[in-house]
């Protein structure tokens, strides 16, 4: 069942699932979907009252997950556009050539291509290849640090995720969005540490945030930087 409440200028939509349980629980998942688990027979008015009471927390959780939703500006992939790599701005230079190749040199990301309409796919592939090289380098010392908590990811995997910067599967696989390669190294570290914390604490409990604070005291700074740079 789907219901909603008004809270100030915000509208909070939520899904209600009735089950055999004693208490009413509210959660927000990484896709910013609000879920309410309610004992059977609880009146809708009581559920609305509970959701409204928890509205500030719901909005805070929704904003938190929003920081992991890429909002990348659309590009034309033509010479003169600026592109980020590891937090630095580079000018794109596209040249018609007898080969397909991308490299960064000085202030430029240089693309040599047989056909100009291949520029976008060449740049995206280049970002992905750079991510395959840089992410493991950045992750390795962080993974070693977390061994003191007796956890270790089963794998660090790169995958396009239109709504997430990173993810941790129930089996311990950490997934990183290749778009992160555009951000400064500390932003990448922040996302990796966030997912490593999920190997210790699966939900966003106070213990989770205490661990994240301990392992990266300035995480909020880099979270905000990530939001700003890739907005």
PDB file of C-alpha atoms in Angstrom:
ATOM      1  CA  UNK A   1       0.000   0.000   0.000  1.00  0.00           C
ATOM      2  CA  UNK A   2       1.330   3.470  -0.938  1.00  0.00           C
ATOM      3  CA  UNK A   3       0.488   6.526   1.166  1.00  0.00           C
ATOM      4  CA  UNK A   4       1.950  10.000   1.654  1.00  0.00           C
ATOM      5  CA  UNK A   5       2.056  12.880   4.115  1.00  0.00           C
ATOM      6  CA  UNK A   6       2.866  16.580   3.797  1.00  0.00           C
ATOM      7  CA  UNK A   7       5.700  17.896   5.972  1.00  0.00           C
ATOM      8  CA  UNK A   8       6.300  21.605   5.465  1.00  0.00           C
ATOM      9  CA  UNK A   9       6.965  22.049   1.747  1.00  0.00           C
ATOM     10  CA  UNK A  10       7.941  18.393   1.369  1.00  0.00           C
ATOM     11  CA  UNK A  11       5.759  15.442   0.412  1.00  0.00           C
ATOM     12  CA  UNK A  12       6.894  12.115   1.815  1.00  0.00           C
ATOM     13  CA  UNK A  13       5.586   9.071  -0.042  1.00  0.00           C
ATOM     14  CA  UNK A  14       6.016   5.697   1.606  1.00  0.00           C
ATOM     15  CA  UNK A  15       5.123   2.062   1.131  1.00  0.00           C
ATOM     16  CA  UNK A  16       3.306   0.237   3.924  1.00  0.00           C
ATOM     17  CA  UNK A  17       3.829  -3.493   4.432  1.00  0.00           C
ATOM     18  CA  UNK A  18       1.693  -5.215   7.052  1.00  0.00           C
ATOM     19  CA  UNK A  19       3.179  -8.229   8.803  1.00  0.00           C
ATOM     20  CA  UNK A  20       3.049 -10.267  12.007  1.00  0.00           C
ATOM     21  CA  UNK A  21       5.188  -8.038  14.196  1.00  0.00           C
ATOM     22  CA  UNK A  22       4.823  -6.125  17.453  1.00  0.00           C
ATOM     23  CA  UNK A  23       6.176  -2.697  16.527  1.00  0.00           C
ATOM     24  CA  UNK A  24       6.061  -0.278  13.624  1.00  0.00           C
ATOM     25  CA  UNK A  25       9.361   0.318  11.841  1.00  0.00           C
ATOM     26  CA  UNK A  26      10.430   2.923   9.280  1.00  0.00           C
ATOM     27  CA  UNK A  27      13.434   2.688   6.987  1.00  0.00           C
ATOM     28  CA  UNK A  28      14.864   4.532   3.981  1.00  0.00           C
ATOM     29  CA  UNK A  29      16.722   2.448   1.396  1.00  0.00           C
ATOM     30  CA  UNK A  30      19.602   3.662  -0.829  1.00  0.00           C
ATOM     31  CA  UNK A  31      17.131   4.400  -3.651  1.00  0.00           C
ATOM     32  CA  UNK A  32      15.488   6.865  -1.202  1.00  0.00           C
ATOM     33  CA  UNK A  33      12.355   4.754  -0.983  1.00  0.00           C
ATOM     34  CA  UNK A  34      10.608   5.018   2.395  1.00  0.00           C
ATOM     35  CA  UNK A  35       9.363   1.694   3.767  1.00  0.00           C
ATOM     36  CA  UNK A  36       6.996   1.267   6.702  1.00  0.00           C
ATOM     37  CA  UNK A  37       6.614  -2.162   8.308  1.00  0.00           C
ATOM     38  CA  UNK A  38       3.496  -2.225  10.458  1.00  0.00           C
ATOM     39  CA  UNK A  39       1.716  -4.760  12.648  1.00  0.00           C
ATOM     40  CA  UNK A  40      -1.523  -5.952  11.104  1.00  0.00           C
ATOM     41  CA  UNK A  41      -4.588  -3.897  11.943  1.00  0.00           C
ATOM     42  CA  UNK A  42      -2.844  -0.614  12.786  1.00  0.00           C
ATOM     43  CA  UNK A  43      -5.053   2.290  11.591  1.00  0.00           C
ATOM     44  CA  UNK A  44      -3.668   4.404   8.749  1.00  0.00           C
ATOM     45  CA  UNK A  45      -4.017   7.525  10.928  1.00  0.00           C
ATOM     46  CA  UNK A  46      -1.615   6.082  13.484  1.00  0.00           C
ATOM     47  CA  UNK A  47       0.879   5.197  10.734  1.00  0.00           C
ATOM     48  CA  UNK A  48       0.680   8.730   9.316  1.00  0.00           C
ATOM     49  CA  UNK A  49       1.247  10.150  12.793  1.00  0.00           C
ATOM     50  CA  UNK A  50       4.346   8.003  13.228  1.00  0.00           C
ATOM     51  CA  UNK A  51       5.730   8.902   9.783  1.00  0.00           C
ATOM     52  CA  UNK A  52       5.168  12.619  10.458  1.00  0.00           C
ATOM     53  CA  UNK A  53       6.979  12.333  13.779  1.00  0.00           C
ATOM     54  CA  UNK A  54       9.918  10.689  12.024  1.00  0.00           C
ATOM     55  CA  UNK A  55       9.816  13.071   9.029  1.00  0.00           C
ATOM     56  CA  UNK A  56      12.980  15.058   9.956  1.00  0.00           C
ATOM     57  CA  UNK A  57      14.953  11.808  10.192  1.00  0.00           C
ATOM     58  CA  UNK A  58      13.443  10.521   6.914  1.00  0.00           C
ATOM     59  CA  UNK A  59      14.407  13.703   5.058  1.00  0.00           C
ATOM     60  CA  UNK A  60      17.905  13.590   6.534  1.00  0.00           C
ATOM     61  CA  UNK A  61      18.343   9.981   5.384  1.00  0.00           C
ATOM     62  CA  UNK A  62      16.977  10.845   1.948  1.00  0.00           C
ATOM     63  CA  UNK A  63      19.446  13.734   1.603  1.00  0.00           C
ATOM     64  CA  UNK A  64      22.271  11.466   2.735  1.00  0.00           C
ATOM     65  CA  UNK A  65      21.523   8.872   0.064  1.00  0.00           C
ATOM     66  CA  UNK A  66      21.104  11.644  -2.513  1.00  0.00           C
ATOM     67  CA  UNK A  67      24.817  12.356  -2.157  1.00  0.00           C
ATOM     68  CA  UNK A  68      25.440   8.929  -3.684  1.00  0.00           C
ATOM     69  CA  UNK A  69      23.265   9.647  -6.720  1.00  0.00           C
ATOM     70  CA  UNK A  70      25.395  10.916  -9.593  1.00  0.00           C
ATOM     71  CA  UNK A  71      24.120  14.071 -11.229  1.00  0.00           C
ATOM     72  CA  UNK A  72      26.580  14.287 -14.107  1.00  0.00           C
ATOM     73  CA  UNK A  73      26.228  17.156 -16.570  1.00  0.00           C
ATOM     74  CA  UNK A  74      25.427  16.126 -20.148  1.00  0.00           C
ATOM     75  CA  UNK A  75      28.386  16.542 -22.512  1.00  0.00           C
ATOM     76  CA  UNK A  76      28.733  16.961 -26.267  1.00  0.00           C
ATOM     77  CA  UNK A  77      32.240  15.400 -26.357  1.00  0.00           C
ATOM     78  CA  UNK A  78      33.732  18.097 -28.572  1.00  0.00           C
ATOM     79  CA  UNK A  79      37.039  19.968 -28.397  1.00  0.00           C
ATOM     80  CA  UNK A  80      37.083  22.711 -25.780  1.00  0.00           C
ATOM     81  CA  UNK A  81      34.781  21.051 -23.254  1.00  0.00           C
ATOM     82  CA  UNK A  82      36.173  20.526 -19.775  1.00  0.00           C
ATOM     83  CA  UNK A  83      36.315  17.083 -18.197  1.00  0.00           C
ATOM     84  CA  UNK A  84      37.296  16.030 -14.689  1.00  0.00           C
ATOM     85  CA  UNK A  85      39.863  13.380 -13.875  1.00  0.00           C
ATOM     86  CA  UNK A  86      40.922  12.720 -10.258  1.00  0.00           C
ATOM     87  CA  UNK A  87      39.518  16.109  -9.252  1.00  0.00           C
ATOM     88  CA  UNK A  88      41.349  18.178 -11.878  1.00  0.00           C
ATOM     89  CA  UNK A  89      39.845  19.911 -14.905  1.00  0.00           C
ATOM     90  CA  UNK A  90      41.142  18.981 -18.362  1.00  0.00           C
ATOM     91  CA  UNK A  91      40.271  20.386 -21.763  1.00  0.00           C
ATOM     92  CA  UNK A  92      39.118  17.856 -24.332  1.00  0.00           C
ATOM     93  CA  UNK A  93      41.045  17.881 -27.606  1.00  0.00           C
ATOM     94  CA  UNK A  94      39.619  15.725 -30.412  1.00  0.00           C
ATOM     95  CA  UNK A  95      41.724  14.918 -33.473  1.00  0.00           C
ATOM     96  CA  UNK A  96      40.813  12.837 -36.529  1.00  0.00           C
ATOM     97  CA  UNK A  97      43.416  10.111 -36.865  1.00  0.00           C
ATOM     98  CA  UNK A  98      44.038   6.670 -38.270  1.00  0.00           C
ATOM     99  CA  UNK A  99      43.664   5.120 -34.806  1.00  0.00           C
ATOM    100  CA  UNK A 100      41.435   5.265 -31.718  1.00  0.00           C
ATOM    101  CA  UNK A 101      43.284   6.345 -28.585  1.00  0.00           C
ATOM    102  CA  UNK A 102      42.789   8.487 -25.467  1.00  0.00           C
ATOM    103  CA  UNK A 103      45.481   9.907 -23.213  1.00  0.00           C
ATOM    104  CA  UNK A 104      45.855  12.810 -20.820  1.00  0.00           C
ATOM    105  CA  UNK A 105      48.755  15.181 -21.295  1.00  0.00           C
ATOM    106  CA  UNK A 106      49.334  18.477 -19.528  1.00  0.00           C
ATOM    107  CA  UNK A 107      45.994  20.303 -19.367  1.00  0.00           C
ATOM    108  CA  UNK A 108      44.371  18.118 -22.019  1.00  0.00           C
ATOM    109  CA  UNK A 109      42.545  14.850 -22.451  1.00  0.00           C
ATOM    110  CA  UNK A 110      43.503  14.078 -26.033  1.00  0.00           C
ATOM    111  CA  UNK A 111      41.351  11.838 -28.203  1.00  0.00           C
ATOM    112  CA  UNK A 112      42.550  10.459 -31.493  1.00  0.00           C
ATOM    113  CA  UNK A 113      39.720   8.861 -33.400  1.00  0.00           C
ATOM    114  CA  UNK A 114      38.915   7.513 -36.820  1.00  0.00           C
ATOM    115  CA  UNK A 115      35.350   8.862 -36.490  1.00  0.00           C
ATOM    116  CA  UNK A 116      34.300  11.850 -34.395  1.00  0.00           C
ATOM    117  CA  UNK A 117      31.030  10.173 -33.395  1.00  0.00           C
ATOM    118  CA  UNK A 118      33.157   7.583 -31.550  1.00  0.00           C
ATOM    119  CA  UNK A 119      34.594  10.216 -29.196  1.00  0.00           C
ATOM    120  CA  UNK A 120      32.036   9.691 -26.419  1.00  0.00           C
ATOM    121  CA  UNK A 121      32.478   5.922 -26.253  1.00  0.00           C
ATOM    122  CA  UNK A 122      36.277   6.293 -26.361  1.00  0.00           C
ATOM    123  CA  UNK A 123      36.278   8.752 -23.447  1.00  0.00           C
ATOM    124  CA  UNK A 124      33.865   6.612 -21.388  1.00  0.00           C
ATOM    125  CA  UNK A 125      36.019   3.516 -22.020  1.00  0.00           C
ATOM    126  CA  UNK A 126      39.126   5.490 -21.042  1.00  0.00           C
ATOM    127  CA  UNK A 127      37.536   6.583 -17.756  1.00  0.00           C
ATOM    128  CA  UNK A 128      36.602   2.986 -17.026  1.00  0.00           C
ATOM    129  CA  UNK A 129      40.146   1.752 -17.722  1.00  0.00           C
ATOM    130  CA  UNK A 130      41.599   4.454 -15.485  1.00  0.00           C
ATOM    131  CA  UNK A 131      39.124   3.434 -12.744  1.00  0.00           C
ATOM    132  CA  UNK A 132      40.273  -0.191 -13.056  1.00  0.00           C
ATOM    133  CA  UNK A 133      43.830   0.977 -12.384  1.00  0.00           C
ATOM    134  CA  UNK A 134      43.293   3.669  -9.744  1.00  0.00           C
ATOM    135  CA  UNK A 135      40.482   2.232  -7.601  1.00  0.00           C
ATOM    136  CA  UNK A 136      42.401  -0.885  -6.491  1.00  0.00           C
ATOM    137  CA  UNK A 137      45.446   1.299  -5.715  1.00  0.00           C
ATOM    138  CA  UNK A 138      43.318   3.560  -3.512  1.00  0.00           C
ATOM    139  CA  UNK A 139      41.334   0.725  -1.951  1.00  0.00           C
ATOM    140  CA  UNK A 140      44.228  -1.566  -0.997  1.00  0.00           C
ATOM    141  CA  UNK A 141      45.572   0.379   2.032  1.00  0.00           C
ATOM    142  CA  UNK A 142      42.034   1.069   3.243  1.00  0.00           C
ATOM    143  CA  UNK A 143      41.140  -2.618   3.053  1.00  0.00           C
ATOM    144  CA  UNK A 144      44.285  -3.408   5.049  1.00  0.00           C
ATOM    145  CA  UNK A 145      43.229  -0.899   7.736  1.00  0.00           C
ATOM    146  CA  UNK A 146      39.836  -2.573   8.085  1.00  0.00           C
ATOM    147  CA  UNK A 147      41.378  -5.983   8.719  1.00  0.00           C
ATOM    148  CA  UNK A 148      41.588  -4.955  12.383  1.00  0.00           C
ATOM    149  CA  UNK A 149      37.782  -5.297  12.383  1.00  0.00           C
ATOM    150  CA  UNK A 150      38.157  -8.811  10.949  1.00  0.00           C
ATOM    151  CA  UNK A 151      36.423  -7.907   7.685  1.00  0.00           C
ATOM    152  CA  UNK A 152      37.590  -7.911   4.112  1.00  0.00           C
ATOM    153  CA  UNK A 153      35.628  -7.426   0.879  1.00  0.00           C
ATOM    154  CA  UNK A 154      35.295 -10.489  -1.316  1.00  0.00           C
ATOM    155  CA  UNK A 155      36.030  -8.302  -4.327  1.00  0.00           C
ATOM    156  CA  UNK A 156      36.171  -4.687  -5.500  1.00  0.00           C
ATOM    157  CA  UNK A 157      34.180  -4.409  -8.695  1.00  0.00           C
ATOM    158  CA  UNK A 158      33.540  -1.537 -11.112  1.00  0.00           C
ATOM    159  CA  UNK A 159      30.054  -1.120 -12.538  1.00  0.00           C
ATOM    160  CA  UNK A 160      27.978   1.723 -13.966  1.00  0.00           C
ATOM    161  CA  UNK A 161      25.274   2.665 -11.466  1.00  0.00           C
ATOM    162  CA  UNK A 162      23.021   5.545 -12.523  1.00  0.00           C
ATOM    163  CA  UNK A 163      21.856   6.170  -8.951  1.00  0.00           C
ATOM    164  CA  UNK A 164      24.785   5.181  -6.723  1.00  0.00           C
ATOM    165  CA  UNK A 165      28.452   6.038  -6.190  1.00  0.00           C
ATOM    166  CA  UNK A 166      29.110   2.800  -4.379  1.00  0.00           C
ATOM    167  CA  UNK A 167      27.448  -0.304  -3.000  1.00  0.00           C
ATOM    168  CA  UNK A 168      28.193  -3.268  -0.768  1.00  0.00           C
ATOM    169  CA  UNK A 169      26.467  -6.579  -1.489  1.00  0.00           C
ATOM    170  CA  UNK A 170      25.338  -9.010   1.246  1.00  0.00           C
ATOM    171  CA  UNK A 171      28.230 -11.286   0.198  1.00  0.00           C
ATOM    172  CA  UNK A 172      30.774  -8.535   0.819  1.00  0.00           C
ATOM    173  CA  UNK A 173      31.480  -7.383  -2.720  1.00  0.00           C
ATOM    174  CA  UNK A 174      32.168  -3.657  -2.976  1.00  0.00           C
ATOM    175  CA  UNK A 175      30.933  -2.065  -6.209  1.00  0.00           C
ATOM    176  CA  UNK A 176      32.220   1.341  -7.318  1.00  0.00           C
ATOM    177  CA  UNK A 177      30.822   3.592 -10.018  1.00  0.00           C
ATOM    178  CA  UNK A 178      33.507   4.419 -12.636  1.00  0.00           C
ATOM    179  CA  UNK A 179      32.214   8.032 -12.608  1.00  0.00           C
ATOM    180  CA  UNK A 180      34.053   8.358  -9.280  1.00  0.00           C
ATOM    181  CA  UNK A 181      37.341   8.530 -11.212  1.00  0.00           C
ATOM    182  CA  UNK A 182      36.434  12.163 -11.928  1.00  0.00           C
ATOM    183  CA  UNK A 183      36.552  13.055  -8.214  1.00  0.00           C
ATOM    184  CA  UNK A 184      39.593  13.860  -6.029  1.00  0.00           C
ATOM    185  CA  UNK A 185      41.286  10.945  -4.314  1.00  0.00           C
ATOM    186  CA  UNK A 186      39.828  11.730  -0.839  1.00  0.00           C
ATOM    187  CA  UNK A 187      36.299  11.603  -2.316  1.00  0.00           C
ATOM    188  CA  UNK A 188      37.042   8.138  -3.681  1.00  0.00           C
ATOM    189  CA  UNK A 189      38.486   7.148  -0.314  1.00  0.00           C
ATOM    190  CA  UNK A 190      35.317   8.382   1.388  1.00  0.00           C
ATOM    191  CA  UNK A 191      33.067   6.179  -0.773  1.00  0.00           C
ATOM    192  CA  UNK A 192      35.332   3.148  -0.273  1.00  0.00           C
ATOM    193  CA  UNK A 193      35.463   3.701   3.504  1.00  0.00           C
ATOM    194  CA  UNK A 194      31.682   4.106   3.578  1.00  0.00           C
ATOM    195  CA  UNK A 195      31.256   0.723   1.898  1.00  0.00           C
ATOM    196  CA  UNK A 196      33.922  -0.914   4.075  1.00  0.00           C
ATOM    197  CA  UNK A 197      32.006   0.298   7.145  1.00  0.00           C
ATOM    198  CA  UNK A 198      29.036  -1.663   5.801  1.00  0.00           C
ATOM    199  CA  UNK A 199      31.071  -4.841   6.159  1.00  0.00           C
ATOM    200  CA  UNK A 200      31.047  -4.129   9.903  1.00  0.00           C
ATOM    201  CA  UNK A 201      27.605  -2.531  10.261  1.00  0.00           C
ATOM    202  CA  UNK A 202      25.067  -3.336   7.549  1.00  0.00           C
ATOM    203  CA  UNK A 203      22.729  -0.421   8.225  1.00  0.00           C
ATOM    204  CA  UNK A 204      23.241   3.286   8.896  1.00  0.00           C
ATOM    205  CA  UNK A 205      23.115   2.942  12.651  1.00  0.00           C
ATOM    206  CA  UNK A 206      24.872   5.273  15.123  1.00  0.00           C
ATOM    207  CA  UNK A 207      27.603   2.615  15.352  1.00  0.00           C
ATOM    208  CA  UNK A 208      28.072   2.803  11.576  1.00  0.00           C
ATOM    209  CA  UNK A 209      28.561   6.574  11.602  1.00  0.00           C
ATOM    210  CA  UNK A 210      30.830   6.357  14.652  1.00  0.00           C
ATOM    211  CA  UNK A 211      33.049   3.915  12.752  1.00  0.00           C
ATOM    212  CA  UNK A 212      33.056   6.093   9.630  1.00  0.00           C
ATOM    213  CA  UNK A 213      33.983   9.119  11.770  1.00  0.00           C
ATOM    214  CA  UNK A 214      36.793   7.163  13.386  1.00  0.00           C
ATOM    215  CA  UNK A 215      38.266   5.977  10.096  1.00  0.00           C
ATOM    216  CA  UNK A 216      37.767   9.288   8.226  1.00  0.00           C
ATOM    217  CA  UNK A 217      37.172  12.205  10.618  1.00  0.00           C
ATOM    218  CA  UNK A 218      36.719  14.702   7.752  1.00  0.00           C
ATOM    219  CA  UNK A 219      34.346  12.507   5.719  1.00  0.00           C
ATOM    220  CA  UNK A 220      31.647  15.196   5.610  1.00  0.00           C
ATOM    221  CA  UNK A 221      34.025  17.579   3.837  1.00  0.00           C
ATOM    222  CA  UNK A 222      34.700  15.060   1.073  1.00  0.00           C
ATOM    223  CA  UNK A 223      31.062  14.056   0.824  1.00  0.00           C
ATOM    224  CA  UNK A 224      30.184  17.706   0.174  1.00  0.00           C
ATOM    225  CA  UNK A 225      33.071  18.041  -2.285  1.00  0.00           C
ATOM    226  CA  UNK A 226      31.792  15.023  -4.198  1.00  0.00           C
ATOM    227  CA  UNK A 227      28.302  16.496  -4.391  1.00  0.00           C
ATOM    228  CA  UNK A 228      29.639  19.868  -5.577  1.00  0.00           C
ATOM    229  CA  UNK A 229      32.116  18.632  -8.182  1.00  0.00           C
ATOM    230  CA  UNK A 230      29.854  16.113  -9.879  1.00  0.00           C
ATOM    231  CA  UNK A 231      26.555  17.984  -9.556  1.00  0.00           C
TER     232      UNK A 231
END
